[in-house]
Coordinates of C-alpha atoms in Angstrom, one line a residue:
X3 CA 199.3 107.1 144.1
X4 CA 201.8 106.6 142.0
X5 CA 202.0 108.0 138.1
X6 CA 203.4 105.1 135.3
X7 CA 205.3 108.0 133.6
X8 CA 207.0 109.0 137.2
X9 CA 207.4 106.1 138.8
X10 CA 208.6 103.7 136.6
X11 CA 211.5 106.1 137.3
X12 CA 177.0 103.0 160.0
X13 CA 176.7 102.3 163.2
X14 CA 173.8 99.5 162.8
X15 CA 172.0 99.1 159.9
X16 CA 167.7 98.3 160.1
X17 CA 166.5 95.4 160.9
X18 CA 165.5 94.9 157.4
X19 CA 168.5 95.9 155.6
X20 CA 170.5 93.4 158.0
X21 CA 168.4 90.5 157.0
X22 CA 168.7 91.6 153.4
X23 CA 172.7 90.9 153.4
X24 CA 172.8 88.1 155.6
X25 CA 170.2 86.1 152.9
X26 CA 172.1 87.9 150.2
X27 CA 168.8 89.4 148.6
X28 CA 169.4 92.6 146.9
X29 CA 168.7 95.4 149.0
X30 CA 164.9 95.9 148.5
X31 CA 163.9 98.7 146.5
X32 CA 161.0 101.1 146.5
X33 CA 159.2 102.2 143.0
X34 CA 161.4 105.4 141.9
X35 CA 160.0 108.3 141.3
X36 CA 159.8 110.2 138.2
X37 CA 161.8 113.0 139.6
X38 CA 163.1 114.2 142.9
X39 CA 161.1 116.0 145.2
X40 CA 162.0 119.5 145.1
X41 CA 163.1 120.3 149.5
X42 CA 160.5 123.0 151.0
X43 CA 161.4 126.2 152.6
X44 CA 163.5 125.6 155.9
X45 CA 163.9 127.8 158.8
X46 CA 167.2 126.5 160.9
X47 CA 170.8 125.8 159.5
X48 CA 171.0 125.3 155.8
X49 CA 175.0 123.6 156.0
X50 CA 177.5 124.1 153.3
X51 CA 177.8 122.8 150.4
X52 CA 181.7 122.1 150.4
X53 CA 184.1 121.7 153.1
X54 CA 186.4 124.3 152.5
X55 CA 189.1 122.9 150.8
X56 CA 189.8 126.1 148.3
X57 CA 191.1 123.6 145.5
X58 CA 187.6 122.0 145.4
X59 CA 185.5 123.9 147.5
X60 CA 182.2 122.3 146.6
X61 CA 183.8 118.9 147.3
X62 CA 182.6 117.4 150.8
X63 CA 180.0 119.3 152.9
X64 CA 179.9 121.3 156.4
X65 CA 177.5 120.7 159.2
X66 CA 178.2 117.1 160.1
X67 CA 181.1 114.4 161.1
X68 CA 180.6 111.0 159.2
X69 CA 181.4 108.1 161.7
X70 CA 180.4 105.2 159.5
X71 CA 179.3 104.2 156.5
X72 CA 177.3 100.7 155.4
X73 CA 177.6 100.3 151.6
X74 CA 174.9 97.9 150.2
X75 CA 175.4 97.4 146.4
X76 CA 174.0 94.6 144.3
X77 CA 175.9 94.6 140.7
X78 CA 175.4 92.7 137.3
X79 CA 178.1 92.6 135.2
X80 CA 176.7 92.2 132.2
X81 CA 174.0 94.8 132.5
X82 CA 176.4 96.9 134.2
X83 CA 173.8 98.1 136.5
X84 CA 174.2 98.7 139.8
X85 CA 171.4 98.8 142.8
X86 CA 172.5 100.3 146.1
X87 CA 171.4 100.7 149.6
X88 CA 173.6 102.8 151.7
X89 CA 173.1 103.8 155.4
X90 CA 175.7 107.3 156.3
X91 CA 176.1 107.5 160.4
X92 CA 177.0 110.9 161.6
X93 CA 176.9 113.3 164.5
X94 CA 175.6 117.0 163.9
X95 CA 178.0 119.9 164.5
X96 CA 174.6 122.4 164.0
X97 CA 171.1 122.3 164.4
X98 CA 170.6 121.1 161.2
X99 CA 167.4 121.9 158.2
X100 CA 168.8 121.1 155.2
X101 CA 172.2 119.1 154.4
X102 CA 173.9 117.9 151.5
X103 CA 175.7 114.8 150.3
X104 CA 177.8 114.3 147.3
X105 CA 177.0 111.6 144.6
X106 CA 177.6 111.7 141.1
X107 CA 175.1 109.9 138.6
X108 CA 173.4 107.7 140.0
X109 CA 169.4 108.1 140.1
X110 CA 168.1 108.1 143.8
X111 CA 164.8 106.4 144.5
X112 CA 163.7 107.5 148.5
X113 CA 166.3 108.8 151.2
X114 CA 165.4 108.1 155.1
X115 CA 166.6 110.8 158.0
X116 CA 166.0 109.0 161.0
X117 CA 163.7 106.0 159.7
X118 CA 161.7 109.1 158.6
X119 CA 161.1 109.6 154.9
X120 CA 163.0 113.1 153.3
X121 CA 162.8 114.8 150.7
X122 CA 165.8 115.8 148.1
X123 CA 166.8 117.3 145.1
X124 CA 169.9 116.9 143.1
X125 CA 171.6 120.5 142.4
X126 CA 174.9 120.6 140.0
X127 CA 177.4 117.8 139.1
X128 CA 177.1 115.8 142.6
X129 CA 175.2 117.5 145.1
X130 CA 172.3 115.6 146.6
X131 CA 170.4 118.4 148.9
X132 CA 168.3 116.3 151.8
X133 CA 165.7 117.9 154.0
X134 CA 165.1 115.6 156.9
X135 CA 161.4 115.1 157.8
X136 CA 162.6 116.5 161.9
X137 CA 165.7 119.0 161.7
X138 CA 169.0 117.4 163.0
X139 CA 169.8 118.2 167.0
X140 CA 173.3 119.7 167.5
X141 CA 175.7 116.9 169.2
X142 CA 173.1 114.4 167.9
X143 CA 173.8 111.2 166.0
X144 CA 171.9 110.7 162.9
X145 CA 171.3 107.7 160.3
X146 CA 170.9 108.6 156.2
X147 CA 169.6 105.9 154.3
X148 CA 169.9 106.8 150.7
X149 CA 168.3 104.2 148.0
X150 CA 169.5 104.6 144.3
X151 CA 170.8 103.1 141.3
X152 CA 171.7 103.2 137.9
X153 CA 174.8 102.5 135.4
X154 CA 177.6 103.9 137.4
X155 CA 179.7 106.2 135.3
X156 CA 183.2 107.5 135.0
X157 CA 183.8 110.8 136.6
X158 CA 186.1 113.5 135.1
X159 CA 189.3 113.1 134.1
X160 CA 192.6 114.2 135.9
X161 CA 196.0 114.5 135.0
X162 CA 196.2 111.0 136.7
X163 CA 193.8 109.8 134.2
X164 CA 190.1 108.6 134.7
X165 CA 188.4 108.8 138.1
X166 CA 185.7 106.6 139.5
X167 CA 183.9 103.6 138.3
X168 CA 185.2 101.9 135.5
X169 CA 184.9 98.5 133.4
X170 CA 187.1 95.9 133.0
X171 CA 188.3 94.1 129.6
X172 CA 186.7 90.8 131.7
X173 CA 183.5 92.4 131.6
X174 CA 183.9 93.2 135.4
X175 CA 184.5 96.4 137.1
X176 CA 186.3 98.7 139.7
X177 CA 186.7 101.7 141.2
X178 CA 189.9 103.8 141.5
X179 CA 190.9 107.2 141.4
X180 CA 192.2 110.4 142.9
X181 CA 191.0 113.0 144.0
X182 CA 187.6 111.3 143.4
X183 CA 186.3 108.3 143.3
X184 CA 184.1 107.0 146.0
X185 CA 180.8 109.0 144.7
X186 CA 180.5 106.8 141.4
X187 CA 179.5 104.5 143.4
X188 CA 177.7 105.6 146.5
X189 CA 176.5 108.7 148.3
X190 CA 179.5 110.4 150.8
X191 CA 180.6 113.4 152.2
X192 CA 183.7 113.0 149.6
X193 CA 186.5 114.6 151.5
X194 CA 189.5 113.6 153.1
X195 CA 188.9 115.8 156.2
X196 CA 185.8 113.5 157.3
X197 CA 186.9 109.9 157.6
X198 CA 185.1 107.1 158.6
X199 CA 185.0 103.6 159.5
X200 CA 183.7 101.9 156.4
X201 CA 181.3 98.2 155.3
X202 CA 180.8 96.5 151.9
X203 CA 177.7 94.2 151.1
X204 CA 177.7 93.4 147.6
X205 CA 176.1 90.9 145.9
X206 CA 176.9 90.0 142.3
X207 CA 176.1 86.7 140.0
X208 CA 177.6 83.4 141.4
X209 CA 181.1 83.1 139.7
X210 CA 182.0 86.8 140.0
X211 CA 183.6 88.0 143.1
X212 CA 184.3 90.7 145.8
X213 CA 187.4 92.4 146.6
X214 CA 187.3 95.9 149.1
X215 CA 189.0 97.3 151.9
X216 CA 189.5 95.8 155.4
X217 CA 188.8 92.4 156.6
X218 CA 186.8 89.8 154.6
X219 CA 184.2 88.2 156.5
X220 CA 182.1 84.6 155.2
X221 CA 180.4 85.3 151.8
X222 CA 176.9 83.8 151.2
X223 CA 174.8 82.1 148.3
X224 CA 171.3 82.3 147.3
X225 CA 169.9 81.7 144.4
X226 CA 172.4 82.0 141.7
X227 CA 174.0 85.1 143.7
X228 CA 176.7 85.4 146.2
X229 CA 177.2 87.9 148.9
X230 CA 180.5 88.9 150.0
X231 CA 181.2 91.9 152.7
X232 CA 184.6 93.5 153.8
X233 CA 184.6 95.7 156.9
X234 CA 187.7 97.9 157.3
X235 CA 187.4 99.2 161.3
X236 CA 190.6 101.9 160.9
X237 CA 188.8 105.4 159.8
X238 CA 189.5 105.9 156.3
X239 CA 189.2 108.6 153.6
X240 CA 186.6 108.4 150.6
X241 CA 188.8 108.4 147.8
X242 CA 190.5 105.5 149.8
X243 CA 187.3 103.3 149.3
X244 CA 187.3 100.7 146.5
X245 CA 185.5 98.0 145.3
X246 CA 186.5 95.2 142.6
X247 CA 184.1 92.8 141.1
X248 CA 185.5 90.2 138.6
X249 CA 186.3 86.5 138.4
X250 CA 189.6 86.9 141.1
X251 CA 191.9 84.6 141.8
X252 CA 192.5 85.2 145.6
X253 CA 195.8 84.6 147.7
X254 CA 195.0 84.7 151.2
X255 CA 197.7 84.5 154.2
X256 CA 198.8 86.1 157.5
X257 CA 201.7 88.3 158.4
X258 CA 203.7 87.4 161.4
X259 CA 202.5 88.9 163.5
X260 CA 198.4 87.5 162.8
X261 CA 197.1 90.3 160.3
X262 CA 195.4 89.2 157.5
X263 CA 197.0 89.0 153.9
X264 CA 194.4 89.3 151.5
X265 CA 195.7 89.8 147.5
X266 CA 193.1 89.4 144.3
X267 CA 194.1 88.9 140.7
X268 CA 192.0 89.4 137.5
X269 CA 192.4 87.3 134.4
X270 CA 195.1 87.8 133.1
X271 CA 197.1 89.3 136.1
X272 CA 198.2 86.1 137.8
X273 CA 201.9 86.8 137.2
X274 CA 202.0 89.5 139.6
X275 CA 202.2 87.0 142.4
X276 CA 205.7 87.0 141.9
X277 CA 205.9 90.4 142.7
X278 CA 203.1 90.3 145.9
X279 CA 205.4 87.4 147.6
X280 CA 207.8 90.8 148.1
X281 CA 204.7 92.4 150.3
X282 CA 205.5 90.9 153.6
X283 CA 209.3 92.2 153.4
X284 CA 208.2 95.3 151.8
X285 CA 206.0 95.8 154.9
X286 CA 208.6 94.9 157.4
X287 CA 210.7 97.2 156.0
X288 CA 208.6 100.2 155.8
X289 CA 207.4 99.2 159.6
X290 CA 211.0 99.6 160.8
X291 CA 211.3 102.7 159.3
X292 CA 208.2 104.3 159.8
X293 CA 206.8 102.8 162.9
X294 CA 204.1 99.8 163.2
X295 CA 201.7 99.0 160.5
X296 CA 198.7 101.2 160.6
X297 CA 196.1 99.4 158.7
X298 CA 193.8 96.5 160.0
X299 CA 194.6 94.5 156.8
X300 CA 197.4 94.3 153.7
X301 CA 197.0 93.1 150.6
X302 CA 196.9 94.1 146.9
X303 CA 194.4 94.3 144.1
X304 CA 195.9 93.5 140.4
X305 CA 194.1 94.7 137.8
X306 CA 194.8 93.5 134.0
X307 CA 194.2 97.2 132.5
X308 CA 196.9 99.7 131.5
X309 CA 195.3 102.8 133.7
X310 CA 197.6 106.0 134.2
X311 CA 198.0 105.2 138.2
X312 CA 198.2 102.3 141.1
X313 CA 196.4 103.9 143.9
X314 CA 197.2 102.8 147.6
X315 CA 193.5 102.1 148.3
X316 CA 193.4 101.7 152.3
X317 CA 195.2 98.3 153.4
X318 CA 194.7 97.0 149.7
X319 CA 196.1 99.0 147.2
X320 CA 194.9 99.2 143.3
X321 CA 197.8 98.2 140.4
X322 CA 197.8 98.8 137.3
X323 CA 199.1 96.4 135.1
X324 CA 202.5 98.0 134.7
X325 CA 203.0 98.2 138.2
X326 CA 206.5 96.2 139.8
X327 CA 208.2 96.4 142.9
X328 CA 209.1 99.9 143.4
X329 CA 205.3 100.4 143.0
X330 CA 204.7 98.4 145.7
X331 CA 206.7 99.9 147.9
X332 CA 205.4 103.2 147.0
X333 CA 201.6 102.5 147.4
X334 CA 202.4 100.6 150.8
X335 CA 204.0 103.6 152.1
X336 CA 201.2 105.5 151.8
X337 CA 199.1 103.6 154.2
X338 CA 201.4 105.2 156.7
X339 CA 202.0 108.7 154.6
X340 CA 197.9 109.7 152.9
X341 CA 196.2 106.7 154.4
X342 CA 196.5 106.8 158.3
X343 CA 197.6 110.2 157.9
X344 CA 195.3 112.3 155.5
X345 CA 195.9 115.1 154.3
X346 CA 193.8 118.5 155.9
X347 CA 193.9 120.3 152.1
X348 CA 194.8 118.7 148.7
X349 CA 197.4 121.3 148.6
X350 CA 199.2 119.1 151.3
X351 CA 199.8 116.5 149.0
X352 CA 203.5 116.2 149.4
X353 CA 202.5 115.1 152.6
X354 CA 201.8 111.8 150.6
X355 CA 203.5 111.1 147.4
X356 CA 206.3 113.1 148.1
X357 CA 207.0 110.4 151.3
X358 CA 206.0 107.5 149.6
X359 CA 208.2 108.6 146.4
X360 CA 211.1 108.8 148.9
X361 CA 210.5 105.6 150.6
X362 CA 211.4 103.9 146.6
X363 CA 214.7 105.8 147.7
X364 CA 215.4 104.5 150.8
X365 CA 214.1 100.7 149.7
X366 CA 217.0 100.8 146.8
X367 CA 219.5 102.4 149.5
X368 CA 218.5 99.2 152.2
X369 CA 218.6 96.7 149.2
X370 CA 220.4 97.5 146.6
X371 CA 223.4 99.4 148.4
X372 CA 222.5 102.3 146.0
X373 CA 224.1 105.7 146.8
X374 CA 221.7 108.2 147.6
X375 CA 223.9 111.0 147.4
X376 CA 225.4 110.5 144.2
X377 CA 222.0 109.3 142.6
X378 CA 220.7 112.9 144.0
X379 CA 223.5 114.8 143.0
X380 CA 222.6 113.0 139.1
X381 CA 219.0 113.8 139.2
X382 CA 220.2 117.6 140.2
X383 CA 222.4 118.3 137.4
X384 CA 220.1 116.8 134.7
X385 CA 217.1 118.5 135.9
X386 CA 216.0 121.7 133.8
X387 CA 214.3 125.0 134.4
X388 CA 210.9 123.7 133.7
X389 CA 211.6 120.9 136.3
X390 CA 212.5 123.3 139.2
X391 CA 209.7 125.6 138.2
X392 CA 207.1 123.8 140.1
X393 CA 205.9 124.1 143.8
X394 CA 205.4 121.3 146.0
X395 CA 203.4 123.0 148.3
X396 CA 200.0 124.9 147.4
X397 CA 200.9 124.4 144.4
X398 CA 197.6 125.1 143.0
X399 CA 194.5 122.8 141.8
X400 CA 195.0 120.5 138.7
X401 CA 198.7 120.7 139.4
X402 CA 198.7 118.1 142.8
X403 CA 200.1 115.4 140.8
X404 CA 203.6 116.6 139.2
X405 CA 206.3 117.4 141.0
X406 CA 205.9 115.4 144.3
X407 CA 207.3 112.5 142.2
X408 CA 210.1 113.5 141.5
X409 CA 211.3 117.3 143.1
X410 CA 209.7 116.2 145.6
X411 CA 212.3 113.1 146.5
X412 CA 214.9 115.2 145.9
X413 CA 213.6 118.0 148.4
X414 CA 213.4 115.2 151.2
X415 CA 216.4 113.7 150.7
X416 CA 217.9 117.4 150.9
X417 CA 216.0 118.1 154.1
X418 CA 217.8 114.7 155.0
X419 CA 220.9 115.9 155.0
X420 CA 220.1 119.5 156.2
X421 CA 218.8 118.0 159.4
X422 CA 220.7 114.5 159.5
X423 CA 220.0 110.9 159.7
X424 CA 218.9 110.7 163.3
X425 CA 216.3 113.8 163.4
X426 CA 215.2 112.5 159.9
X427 CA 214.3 108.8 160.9
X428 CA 212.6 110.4 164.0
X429 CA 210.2 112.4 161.7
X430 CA 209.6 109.4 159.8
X431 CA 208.3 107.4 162.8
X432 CA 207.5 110.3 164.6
X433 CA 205.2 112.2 162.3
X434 CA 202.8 109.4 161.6
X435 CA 202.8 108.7 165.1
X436 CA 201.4 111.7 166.4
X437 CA 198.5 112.2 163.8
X438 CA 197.5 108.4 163.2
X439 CA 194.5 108.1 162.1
X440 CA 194.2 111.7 161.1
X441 CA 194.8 114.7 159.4
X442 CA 197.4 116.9 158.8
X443 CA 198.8 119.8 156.7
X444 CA 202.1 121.2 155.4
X445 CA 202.6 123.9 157.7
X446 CA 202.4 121.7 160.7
X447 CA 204.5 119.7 159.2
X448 CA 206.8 122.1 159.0
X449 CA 206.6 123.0 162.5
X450 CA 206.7 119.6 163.7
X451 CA 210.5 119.3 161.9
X452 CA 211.9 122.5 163.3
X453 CA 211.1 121.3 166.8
X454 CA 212.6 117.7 166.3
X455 CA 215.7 119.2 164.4
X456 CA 216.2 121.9 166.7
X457 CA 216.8 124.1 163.7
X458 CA 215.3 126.9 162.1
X459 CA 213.8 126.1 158.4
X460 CA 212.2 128.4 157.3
X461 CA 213.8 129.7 154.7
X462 CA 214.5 125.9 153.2
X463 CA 211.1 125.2 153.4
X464 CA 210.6 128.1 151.2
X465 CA 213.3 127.3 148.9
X466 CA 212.5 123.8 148.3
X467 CA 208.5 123.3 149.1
X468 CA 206.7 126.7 149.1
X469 CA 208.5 128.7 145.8
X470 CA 209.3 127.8 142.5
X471 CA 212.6 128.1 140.9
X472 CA 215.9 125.8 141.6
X473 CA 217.2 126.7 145.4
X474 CA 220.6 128.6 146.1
X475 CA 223.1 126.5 146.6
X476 CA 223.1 126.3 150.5
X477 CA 219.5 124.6 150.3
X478 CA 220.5 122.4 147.1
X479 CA 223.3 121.1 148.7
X480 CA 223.5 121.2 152.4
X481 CA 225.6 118.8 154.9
X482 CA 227.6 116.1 152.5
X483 CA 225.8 116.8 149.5
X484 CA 228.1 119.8 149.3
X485 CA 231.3 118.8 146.9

């Protein structure tokens, strides 16, 4: 993701549901409820509610692996009501009695374990608490279908600005945000330690359209409604999901090498073209330094708002309007740093924006000439106390989204020149390499760097990543950056 104030600087769905988005009928829908069923005493596992990331420890849930999720939604813009059908495929890491998913919101109607009716109950901000009809076998593979609907909302606000589902000035709307986003929209197990493959059927009015993650397969009409539905194969993170409904303008080609170019404008947005025709050199160029492509599709979604971020939304990343080239080179470096490699704990977010921040570096370096040194050695004397008093490592919740911007380019480009350029551009490929289609955290990465560089870090690490306060002056200026 990158910040306008820093870088401007499941398995198979039912028979039923199948013939529902092939016909491009709305999901059917049973009568709702007046209230969730309240879950009966269990005996057997009872899985967690979070999944033990300390910064947001009710976030995600234990007891279970997503493998795949089928997203059904049918959406009217100007109601701004949204009907959903969603089908969560996942293996059981317990005997499991009683599991939750997260979902913010949205009013459920009926939830199936198994093509077995459940019952549920909705406990706090976003915790929908299931009790399947049979418990769950250990090592088994089990289907969730969860039936809801409602106005989708906006969830809280971050320092990055507003998470989740939010309207466009066309009427239309989107969904964008970090570290939450996908559970405005649907029921998930919303962390970025359970990725999954992912599938879009939504069905809006006949002259809105369709834009998601993945590949784009034939849309169909019925009755004054079309049907689109995007498929993205590569596992991805929730928060990495979108969906964009408007009246787009789409560009579609192919790179080179045969993968699909898909790129979607709102009204209002079309002069960003100029800067997507960069995307195919932007993508070469971050392939040779970072090793192949990792995504099964490129693209790029151009929104006509002013929102506080551009997000790199798996293969297809979210702009804001304010968003120019070095933007896209930051957001398409994260589908190699945050997108193919995740991150194990949001306190591992240098992992991503600190990379993809440096990778606006190295672009300028290849194509403008620019010297890195000097432009480091600028950034350094300028910077003030409150700027070096920030950690870019566990540096604590709320506080994910500051200094990897900007320290944080400065700390690699040291570590650059600490280990030099030929142990450097080996982590760069290397790194992503080894934990495609992954997770990761800091300290391995750490580890990972001493054994390529053949060099003991610890204590830079520490200096530049894991304390606050400027570094001593072997850290802040090692190899040539010393005068």
């Amino acid at each position: 993701m990158s910040l306008a104030t820093a870088i401007r600087l499941a398995g198979a769905l039912s028979a039923a549901l199948a013939v529902a988005a092939c016909s491009g009928t709305a999901p059917s829908q049973p009568d709702p409820p007046s209230s969730s069923t309240p879950a009966p005493p269990v005996t057997g596992t009872v899985t967690a509610d979070g999944a033990g990331d300390p910064y947001y420890p009710t976030d995600g849930n234990g007891g279970y692996d997503v493998t795949d999720y089928h997203v059904s939604i049918s959406y009217d813009p100007p109601a701004r009501k949204l009907d959903g059908d969603t089908v969560i495929t996942a293996k059981a890491g317990t005997d499991i009695a009683r599991f939750n998913l997260d979902l913010h919101g949205l009013e459920v109607s009926a939830i199936e374990v198994n093509d077995k009716p459940a019952t549920f109950e909705r406990q706090g901000e976003h915790e929908l608490v299931i009790t399947p009809a049979e418990p769950v076998a250990n090592g088994s593979t089990f289907r969730t279908r969860v039936r809801y609907g409602g106005v989708p909302k906006t969830m809280e606000e971050s320092n990055l600005g507003t998470n989740g589902w939010q309207i466009a000035r066309s009427g239309g709307a989107f969904a964008a945000g970090e570290p939450h986003s996908a559970t405005s929209w649907y029921p998930a197990n919303d962390t970025p330690r359970d990725k999954a493959t992912f599938k879009l059927t939504a069905r809006v009015p006949t002259g809105w359209s369709v834009i998601s993650n993945g590949r784009e397969e034939p849309s169909t009409s019925d009755g004054g409604w079309t049907t689109y539905t995007w498929v993205e194969p590569t596992r991805i993170a929730t928060y990495l999901t979108t969906v964009g409904i408007d009246k787009w303008t789409f560009d579609r080609s192919t790179l080179p090498d045969g993968l699909p170019v898909v790129s979607a404008y709102a009204p209002g947005a079309e002069e960003k073209k100029s800067v997507e025709r960069r995307l195919p050199e932007v993508l070469a160029f971050l392939s040779e330094k970072f090793g192949p492509y990792p995504q099964s599709a490129a693209g790029g979604i151009y929104l006509n708002e002013n929102i506080g971020f551009s997000l790199e939304t798996q293969g297809r990343p979210i702009y804001a309007k304010w968003a120019d080239l070095p933007v896209l080179v930051h957001e398409n470096a994260h589908q190699w740093f945050g997108d193919s490699v995740s991150v194990q704990n949001w306190a591992d977010i240098c992992l991503n924006e600190c990379f993809a921040s440096y990778a606006q570096w190295l672009w300028e370096e290849a194509k403008d000439d620019k010297d890195l040194d000097a432009e480091y050695r600028r950034e350094v004397a300028r910077a003030s106390d409150r700027f070096w008093n920030r950690k870019l490592y566990d540096m604590g919740p709320g506080n994910e989204f500051t200094a990897v911007y900007d320290k944080g380019t400065l700390a690699l480009h040291a570590l650059r020149r600490q280990i030099g350029d030929e142990a450097f551009n080996r982590v760069l490929r290397e790194w992503p390499a080894k934990h495609r289609d992954g997770n990761a955290s800091w300290p391995e990465f750490e580890e990972f760097t001493q054994q390529v560089a053949g060099q003991d870090l610890r204590e830079f690490f520490a200096a530049w990543f894991r304390n606050e306060g400027k570094p001593a002056d072997q850290y802040l200026y090692p190899g040539n950056l010393r005068r």
